[in-house]
PDB file of C-alpha atoms in Angstrom:
ATOM      1  CA  UNK A  23       4.192-152.714  17.664  1.00  0.00           C
ATOM      2  CA  UNK A  24       3.411-156.443  17.526  1.00  0.00           C
ATOM      3  CA  UNK A  25      -0.229-155.719  16.708  1.00  0.00           C
ATOM      4  CA  UNK A  26       0.773-153.422  13.855  1.00  0.00           C
ATOM      5  CA  UNK A  27       3.224-156.032  12.456  1.00  0.00           C
ATOM      6  CA  UNK A  28       0.566-158.768  12.513  1.00  0.00           C
ATOM      7  CA  UNK A  29      -2.035-156.379  11.093  1.00  0.00           C
ATOM      8  CA  UNK A  30       0.176-155.496   8.118  1.00  0.00           C
ATOM      9  CA  UNK A  31       0.968-159.166   7.555  1.00  0.00           C
ATOM     10  CA  UNK A  32      -2.781-159.935   7.439  1.00  0.00           C
ATOM     11  CA  UNK A  33      -3.399-157.058   5.030  1.00  0.00           C
ATOM     12  CA  UNK A  34      -0.653-158.343   2.740  1.00  0.00           C
ATOM     13  CA  UNK A  35      -2.134-161.829   2.942  1.00  0.00           C
ATOM     14  CA  UNK A  36      -5.605-160.458   2.147  1.00  0.00           C
ATOM     15  CA  UNK A  37      -4.165-158.695  -0.887  1.00  0.00           C
ATOM     16  CA  UNK A  38      -2.700-162.001  -2.090  1.00  0.00           C
ATOM     17  CA  UNK A  39       0.855-160.847  -1.493  1.00  0.00           C
ATOM     18  CA  UNK A  40       3.123-163.558  -0.149  1.00  0.00           C
ATOM     19  CA  UNK A  41       6.088-162.787   2.105  1.00  0.00           C
ATOM     20  CA  UNK A  42       9.381-162.093   0.348  1.00  0.00           C
ATOM     21  CA  UNK A  43      11.090-165.298  -0.726  1.00  0.00           C
ATOM     22  CA  UNK A  44       7.948-167.374  -1.236  1.00  0.00           C
ATOM     23  CA  UNK A  45       6.988-168.142  -4.844  1.00  0.00           C
ATOM     24  CA  UNK A  46       3.850-166.494  -6.155  1.00  0.00           C
ATOM     25  CA  UNK A  47       1.356-168.587  -8.015  1.00  0.00           C
ATOM     26  CA  UNK A  48      -0.128-167.333 -11.237  1.00  0.00           C
ATOM     27  CA  UNK A  49      -2.943-164.932 -10.497  1.00  0.00           C
ATOM     28  CA  UNK A  50      -5.688-163.791 -12.838  1.00  0.00           C
ATOM     29  CA  UNK A  51      -5.705-160.353 -14.423  1.00  0.00           C
ATOM     30  CA  UNK A  52      -7.199-157.637 -12.243  1.00  0.00           C
ATOM     31  CA  UNK A  53      -6.318-159.568  -9.073  1.00  0.00           C
ATOM     32  CA  UNK A  54      -5.892-156.208  -7.324  1.00  0.00           C
ATOM     33  CA  UNK A  55      -9.486-155.285  -8.122  1.00  0.00           C
ATOM     34  CA  UNK A  56     -10.750-158.631  -6.873  1.00  0.00           C
ATOM     35  CA  UNK A  57      -8.746-158.435  -3.660  1.00  0.00           C
ATOM     36  CA  UNK A  58      -9.836-154.831  -3.054  1.00  0.00           C
ATOM     37  CA  UNK A  59     -13.493-155.890  -3.227  1.00  0.00           C
ATOM     38  CA  UNK A  60     -12.712-158.773  -0.890  1.00  0.00           C
ATOM     39  CA  UNK A  61     -11.737-156.214   1.757  1.00  0.00           C
ATOM     40  CA  UNK A  62     -15.188-154.625   1.750  1.00  0.00           C
ATOM     41  CA  UNK A  63     -17.540-155.986   4.424  1.00  0.00           C
ATOM     42  CA  UNK A  64     -20.877-157.215   3.088  1.00  0.00           C
ATOM     43  CA  UNK A  65     -22.870-154.610   5.021  1.00  0.00           C
ATOM     44  CA  UNK A  66     -21.194-151.655   3.240  1.00  0.00           C
ATOM     45  CA  UNK A  67     -23.599-151.872   0.284  1.00  0.00           C
ATOM     46  CA  UNK A  68     -26.559-151.938   2.644  1.00  0.00           C
ATOM     47  CA  UNK A  69     -25.180-148.986   4.584  1.00  0.00           C
ATOM     48  CA  UNK A  70     -25.081-146.723   1.537  1.00  0.00           C
ATOM     49  CA  UNK A  71     -28.453-147.812   0.172  1.00  0.00           C
ATOM     50  CA  UNK A  72     -30.718-148.675   3.105  1.00  0.00           C
ATOM     51  CA  UNK A  73     -33.924-146.817   3.882  1.00  0.00           C
ATOM     52  CA  UNK A  74     -34.210-148.517   7.275  1.00  0.00           C
ATOM     53  CA  UNK A  75     -33.041-146.079  10.001  1.00  0.00           C
ATOM     54  CA  UNK A  76     -32.364-148.821  12.551  1.00  0.00           C
ATOM     55  CA  UNK A  77     -30.181-150.762  10.109  1.00  0.00           C
ATOM     56  CA  UNK A  78     -28.365-147.531   9.171  1.00  0.00           C
ATOM     57  CA  UNK A  79     -27.577-146.757  12.824  1.00  0.00           C
ATOM     58  CA  UNK A  80     -26.410-150.293  13.582  1.00  0.00           C
ATOM     59  CA  UNK A  81     -24.145-150.584  10.540  1.00  0.00           C
ATOM     60  CA  UNK A  82     -22.693-147.119  11.139  1.00  0.00           C
ATOM     61  CA  UNK A  83     -21.607-148.227  14.605  1.00  0.00           C
ATOM     62  CA  UNK A  84     -19.960-151.337  13.118  1.00  0.00           C
ATOM     63  CA  UNK A  85     -18.148-149.133  10.605  1.00  0.00           C
ATOM     64  CA  UNK A  86     -16.768-146.895  13.363  1.00  0.00           C
ATOM     65  CA  UNK A  87     -15.489-149.969  15.213  1.00  0.00           C
ATOM     66  CA  UNK A  88     -13.925-151.327  11.994  1.00  0.00           C
ATOM     67  CA  UNK A  89     -12.051-148.045  11.582  1.00  0.00           C
ATOM     68  CA  UNK A  90     -10.237-148.910  14.799  1.00  0.00           C
ATOM     69  CA  UNK A  91     -12.106-146.653  17.206  1.00  0.00           C
ATOM     70  CA  UNK A  92     -11.966-148.727  20.382  1.00  0.00           C
ATOM     71  CA  UNK A  93     -13.767-146.247  22.626  1.00  0.00           C
ATOM     72  CA  UNK A  94     -17.036-146.174  20.669  1.00  0.00           C
ATOM     73  CA  UNK A  95     -20.456-146.621  22.219  1.00  0.00           C
ATOM     74  CA  UNK A  96     -23.868-146.897  20.629  1.00  0.00           C
ATOM     75  CA  UNK A  97     -27.162-146.153  22.273  1.00  0.00           C
ATOM     76  CA  UNK A  98     -29.274-148.351  19.969  1.00  0.00           C
ATOM     77  CA  UNK A  99     -30.962-150.275  22.767  1.00  0.00           C
ATOM     78  CA  UNK A 100     -31.977-147.048  24.454  1.00  0.00           C
ATOM     79  CA  UNK A 101     -34.195-145.659  21.698  1.00  0.00           C
ATOM     80  CA  UNK A 102     -35.464-142.267  22.770  1.00  0.00           C
ATOM     81  CA  UNK A 103     -36.504-139.406  20.552  1.00  0.00           C
ATOM     82  CA  UNK A 104     -33.921-136.662  20.597  1.00  0.00           C
ATOM     83  CA  UNK A 105     -31.094-138.798  21.982  1.00  0.00           C
ATOM     84  CA  UNK A 106     -27.778-139.292  20.202  1.00  0.00           C
ATOM     85  CA  UNK A 107     -27.098-142.610  18.484  1.00  0.00           C
ATOM     86  CA  UNK A 108     -23.591-142.871  19.880  1.00  0.00           C
ATOM     87  CA  UNK A 109     -20.382-141.395  21.187  1.00  0.00           C
ATOM     88  CA  UNK A 110     -16.706-142.066  20.569  1.00  0.00           C
ATOM     89  CA  UNK A 111     -13.297-140.882  21.669  1.00  0.00           C
ATOM     90  CA  UNK A 112     -10.065-141.307  19.782  1.00  0.00           C
ATOM     91  CA  UNK A 113      -6.929-139.625  21.079  1.00  0.00           C
ATOM     92  CA  UNK A 114      -7.876-136.006  21.660  1.00  0.00           C
ATOM     93  CA  UNK A 115     -11.132-136.153  19.650  1.00  0.00           C
ATOM     94  CA  UNK A 116     -14.564-136.583  21.282  1.00  0.00           C
ATOM     95  CA  UNK A 117     -17.641-136.976  19.051  1.00  0.00           C
ATOM     96  CA  UNK A 118     -21.353-137.336  19.705  1.00  0.00           C
ATOM     97  CA  UNK A 119     -22.963-138.702  16.567  1.00  0.00           C
ATOM     98  CA  UNK A 120     -26.480-139.028  15.260  1.00  0.00           C
ATOM     99  CA  UNK A 121     -27.432-141.010  12.159  1.00  0.00           C
ATOM    100  CA  UNK A 122     -30.156-139.826   9.843  1.00  0.00           C
ATOM    101  CA  UNK A 123     -31.518-140.807   6.470  1.00  0.00           C
ATOM    102  CA  UNK A 124     -33.154-137.353   6.163  1.00  0.00           C
ATOM    103  CA  UNK A 125     -30.257-135.484   4.598  1.00  0.00           C
ATOM    104  CA  UNK A 126     -32.285-132.687   2.996  1.00  0.00           C
ATOM    105  CA  UNK A 127     -33.701-130.913   6.045  1.00  0.00           C
ATOM    106  CA  UNK A 128     -31.876-132.288   9.058  1.00  0.00           C
ATOM    107  CA  UNK A 129     -30.526-128.857  10.005  1.00  0.00           C
ATOM    108  CA  UNK A 130     -34.084-127.762  10.821  1.00  0.00           C
ATOM    109  CA  UNK A 131     -35.530-131.055  12.072  1.00  0.00           C
ATOM    110  CA  UNK A 132     -32.549-131.726  14.336  1.00  0.00           C
ATOM    111  CA  UNK A 133     -31.702-128.143  15.353  1.00  0.00           C
ATOM    112  CA  UNK A 134     -32.783-128.617  18.983  1.00  0.00           C
ATOM    113  CA  UNK A 135     -31.002-131.967  19.203  1.00  0.00           C
ATOM    114  CA  UNK A 136     -27.808-130.441  17.819  1.00  0.00           C
ATOM    115  CA  UNK A 137     -27.910-127.747  20.528  1.00  0.00           C
ATOM    116  CA  UNK A 138     -28.413-130.475  23.166  1.00  0.00           C
ATOM    117  CA  UNK A 139     -25.480-132.503  21.792  1.00  0.00           C
ATOM    118  CA  UNK A 140     -23.236-129.412  21.905  1.00  0.00           C
ATOM    119  CA  UNK A 141     -24.299-128.730  25.504  1.00  0.00           C
ATOM    120  CA  UNK A 142     -23.483-132.322  26.499  1.00  0.00           C
ATOM    121  CA  UNK A 143     -20.037-131.993  24.939  1.00  0.00           C
ATOM    122  CA  UNK A 144     -19.435-128.676  26.745  1.00  0.00           C
ATOM    123  CA  UNK A 145     -19.925-130.507  30.068  1.00  0.00           C
ATOM    124  CA  UNK A 146     -16.793-132.536  29.350  1.00  0.00           C
ATOM    125  CA  UNK A 147     -18.214-135.914  30.330  1.00  0.00           C
ATOM    126  CA  UNK A 148     -20.931-138.278  29.280  1.00  0.00           C
ATOM    127  CA  UNK A 149     -22.550-141.096  31.205  1.00  0.00           C
ATOM    128  CA  UNK A 150     -22.498-144.200  29.044  1.00  0.00           C
ATOM    129  CA  UNK A 151     -24.068-146.516  31.618  1.00  0.00           C
ATOM    130  CA  UNK A 152     -24.488-146.672  35.384  1.00  0.00           C
ATOM    131  CA  UNK A 153     -20.915-147.912  35.681  1.00  0.00           C
ATOM    132  CA  UNK A 154     -19.212-146.046  32.822  1.00  0.00           C
ATOM    133  CA  UNK A 155     -18.592-142.336  32.401  1.00  0.00           C
ATOM    134  CA  UNK A 156     -16.266-140.992  29.710  1.00  0.00           C
ATOM    135  CA  UNK A 157     -14.450-137.713  30.390  1.00  0.00           C
ATOM    136  CA  UNK A 158     -13.144-135.394  27.678  1.00  0.00           C
ATOM    137  CA  UNK A 159     -12.687-131.954  29.251  1.00  0.00           C
ATOM    138  CA  UNK A 160      -9.749-130.866  27.086  1.00  0.00           C
ATOM    139  CA  UNK A 161     -10.585-132.814  23.926  1.00  0.00           C
ATOM    140  CA  UNK A 162     -11.463-131.365  20.536  1.00  0.00           C
ATOM    141  CA  UNK A 163     -15.263-131.774  20.430  1.00  0.00           C
ATOM    142  CA  UNK A 164     -17.473-132.387  17.393  1.00  0.00           C
ATOM    143  CA  UNK A 165     -21.069-133.313  16.646  1.00  0.00           C
ATOM    144  CA  UNK A 166     -21.516-135.551  13.638  1.00  0.00           C
ATOM    145  CA  UNK A 167     -24.760-136.000  11.759  1.00  0.00           C
ATOM    146  CA  UNK A 168     -23.963-139.111   9.731  1.00  0.00           C
ATOM    147  CA  UNK A 169     -25.860-139.375   6.439  1.00  0.00           C
ATOM    148  CA  UNK A 170     -25.719-140.962   3.008  1.00  0.00           C
ATOM    149  CA  UNK A 171     -25.051-137.472   1.630  1.00  0.00           C
ATOM    150  CA  UNK A 172     -21.888-135.360   1.445  1.00  0.00           C
ATOM    151  CA  UNK A 173     -19.402-134.476   4.170  1.00  0.00           C
ATOM    152  CA  UNK A 174     -19.487-130.779   5.052  1.00  0.00           C
ATOM    153  CA  UNK A 175     -19.220-128.395   7.964  1.00  0.00           C
ATOM    154  CA  UNK A 176     -22.687-127.317   9.078  1.00  0.00           C
ATOM    155  CA  UNK A 177     -21.848-124.734  11.756  1.00  0.00           C
ATOM    156  CA  UNK A 178     -19.746-123.862  14.775  1.00  0.00           C
ATOM    157  CA  UNK A 179     -21.381-123.703  18.219  1.00  0.00           C
ATOM    158  CA  UNK A 180     -19.087-122.336  20.946  1.00  0.00           C
ATOM    159  CA  UNK A 181     -15.956-123.937  19.414  1.00  0.00           C
ATOM    160  CA  UNK A 182     -17.784-127.249  18.826  1.00  0.00           C
ATOM    161  CA  UNK A 183     -17.867-128.199  15.159  1.00  0.00           C
ATOM    162  CA  UNK A 184     -21.140-129.588  13.824  1.00  0.00           C
ATOM    163  CA  UNK A 185     -20.609-131.615  10.665  1.00  0.00           C
ATOM    164  CA  UNK A 186     -22.529-133.712   8.202  1.00  0.00           C
ATOM    165  CA  UNK A 187     -20.410-136.833   7.686  1.00  0.00           C
ATOM    166  CA  UNK A 188     -20.928-139.111   4.701  1.00  0.00           C
ATOM    167  CA  UNK A 189     -20.858-142.868   5.370  1.00  0.00           C
ATOM    168  CA  UNK A 190     -19.147-143.181   1.983  1.00  0.00           C
ATOM    169  CA  UNK A 191     -16.229-141.066   3.261  1.00  0.00           C
ATOM    170  CA  UNK A 192     -15.981-143.258   6.369  1.00  0.00           C
ATOM    171  CA  UNK A 193     -16.025-146.416   4.238  1.00  0.00           C
ATOM    172  CA  UNK A 194     -13.285-144.970   2.000  1.00  0.00           C
ATOM    173  CA  UNK A 195     -11.222-144.171   5.086  1.00  0.00           C
ATOM    174  CA  UNK A 196     -11.660-147.776   6.256  1.00  0.00           C
ATOM    175  CA  UNK A 197     -10.277-149.091   2.955  1.00  0.00           C
ATOM    176  CA  UNK A 198      -7.419-146.592   3.051  1.00  0.00           C
ATOM    177  CA  UNK A 199      -6.539-147.644   6.590  1.00  0.00           C
ATOM    178  CA  UNK A 200      -6.369-151.289   5.509  1.00  0.00           C
ATOM    179  CA  UNK A 201      -4.103-150.669   2.555  1.00  0.00           C
ATOM    180  CA  UNK A 202      -1.757-148.002   3.954  1.00  0.00           C
ATOM    181  CA  UNK A 203       0.169-147.376   7.125  1.00  0.00           C
ATOM    182  CA  UNK A 204      -2.055-145.212   9.310  1.00  0.00           C
ATOM    183  CA  UNK A 205      -1.517-145.127  13.066  1.00  0.00           C
ATOM    184  CA  UNK A 206      -4.096-143.922  15.601  1.00  0.00           C
ATOM    185  CA  UNK A 207      -2.762-140.351  15.562  1.00  0.00           C
ATOM    186  CA  UNK A 208      -3.083-140.160  11.783  1.00  0.00           C
ATOM    187  CA  UNK A 209      -6.590-141.652  11.978  1.00  0.00           C
ATOM    188  CA  UNK A 210      -7.570-139.116  14.628  1.00  0.00           C
ATOM    189  CA  UNK A 211      -6.332-136.274  12.442  1.00  0.00           C
ATOM    190  CA  UNK A 212      -8.215-137.612   9.390  1.00  0.00           C
ATOM    191  CA  UNK A 213     -11.449-137.978  11.370  1.00  0.00           C
ATOM    192  CA  UNK A 214     -11.048-134.558  12.934  1.00  0.00           C
ATOM    193  CA  UNK A 215     -10.593-132.957   9.514  1.00  0.00           C
ATOM    194  CA  UNK A 216     -13.383-134.733   7.649  1.00  0.00           C
TER     195      UNK A 216
END
């Protein structure tokens, strides 16, 4: 509760809204537009325009953390062909994600990887490191292929949804979360239904 109160106070401050009872100074026209752009992290433009796969993967992980997903892991330092770029859990949602800049033919080029990701999710646990294993036996499981394209459902593999997720949709959700009241359950539902 305290975190949420402080968070909302910071959002109001960032939007140049003073607490009730304090006088507002004159603000320029379109102050809402200016303050909205102030809420956008500098790397968002790079994320939607980069052609560098490593940069895309790194910034995508930062975006997931900014959304408020505390149990998010990236595997950037463990670069292996065919391995997922990361994993996260939020509430009852468990997602293995893979970032790609190849949005035209990823269904064919990543078909074997997608099957492997689904099989890992079916196991109900994933080893993050030698000391950390995340369990998600009864969670809703999804595989995300994160692109600069459009969000869509690709297919269903044994009750595991495989989706293409647009970074633009994730960035929009970040801005919405900052400017509205959205608890973790509501965020989980939004992510699950992307």
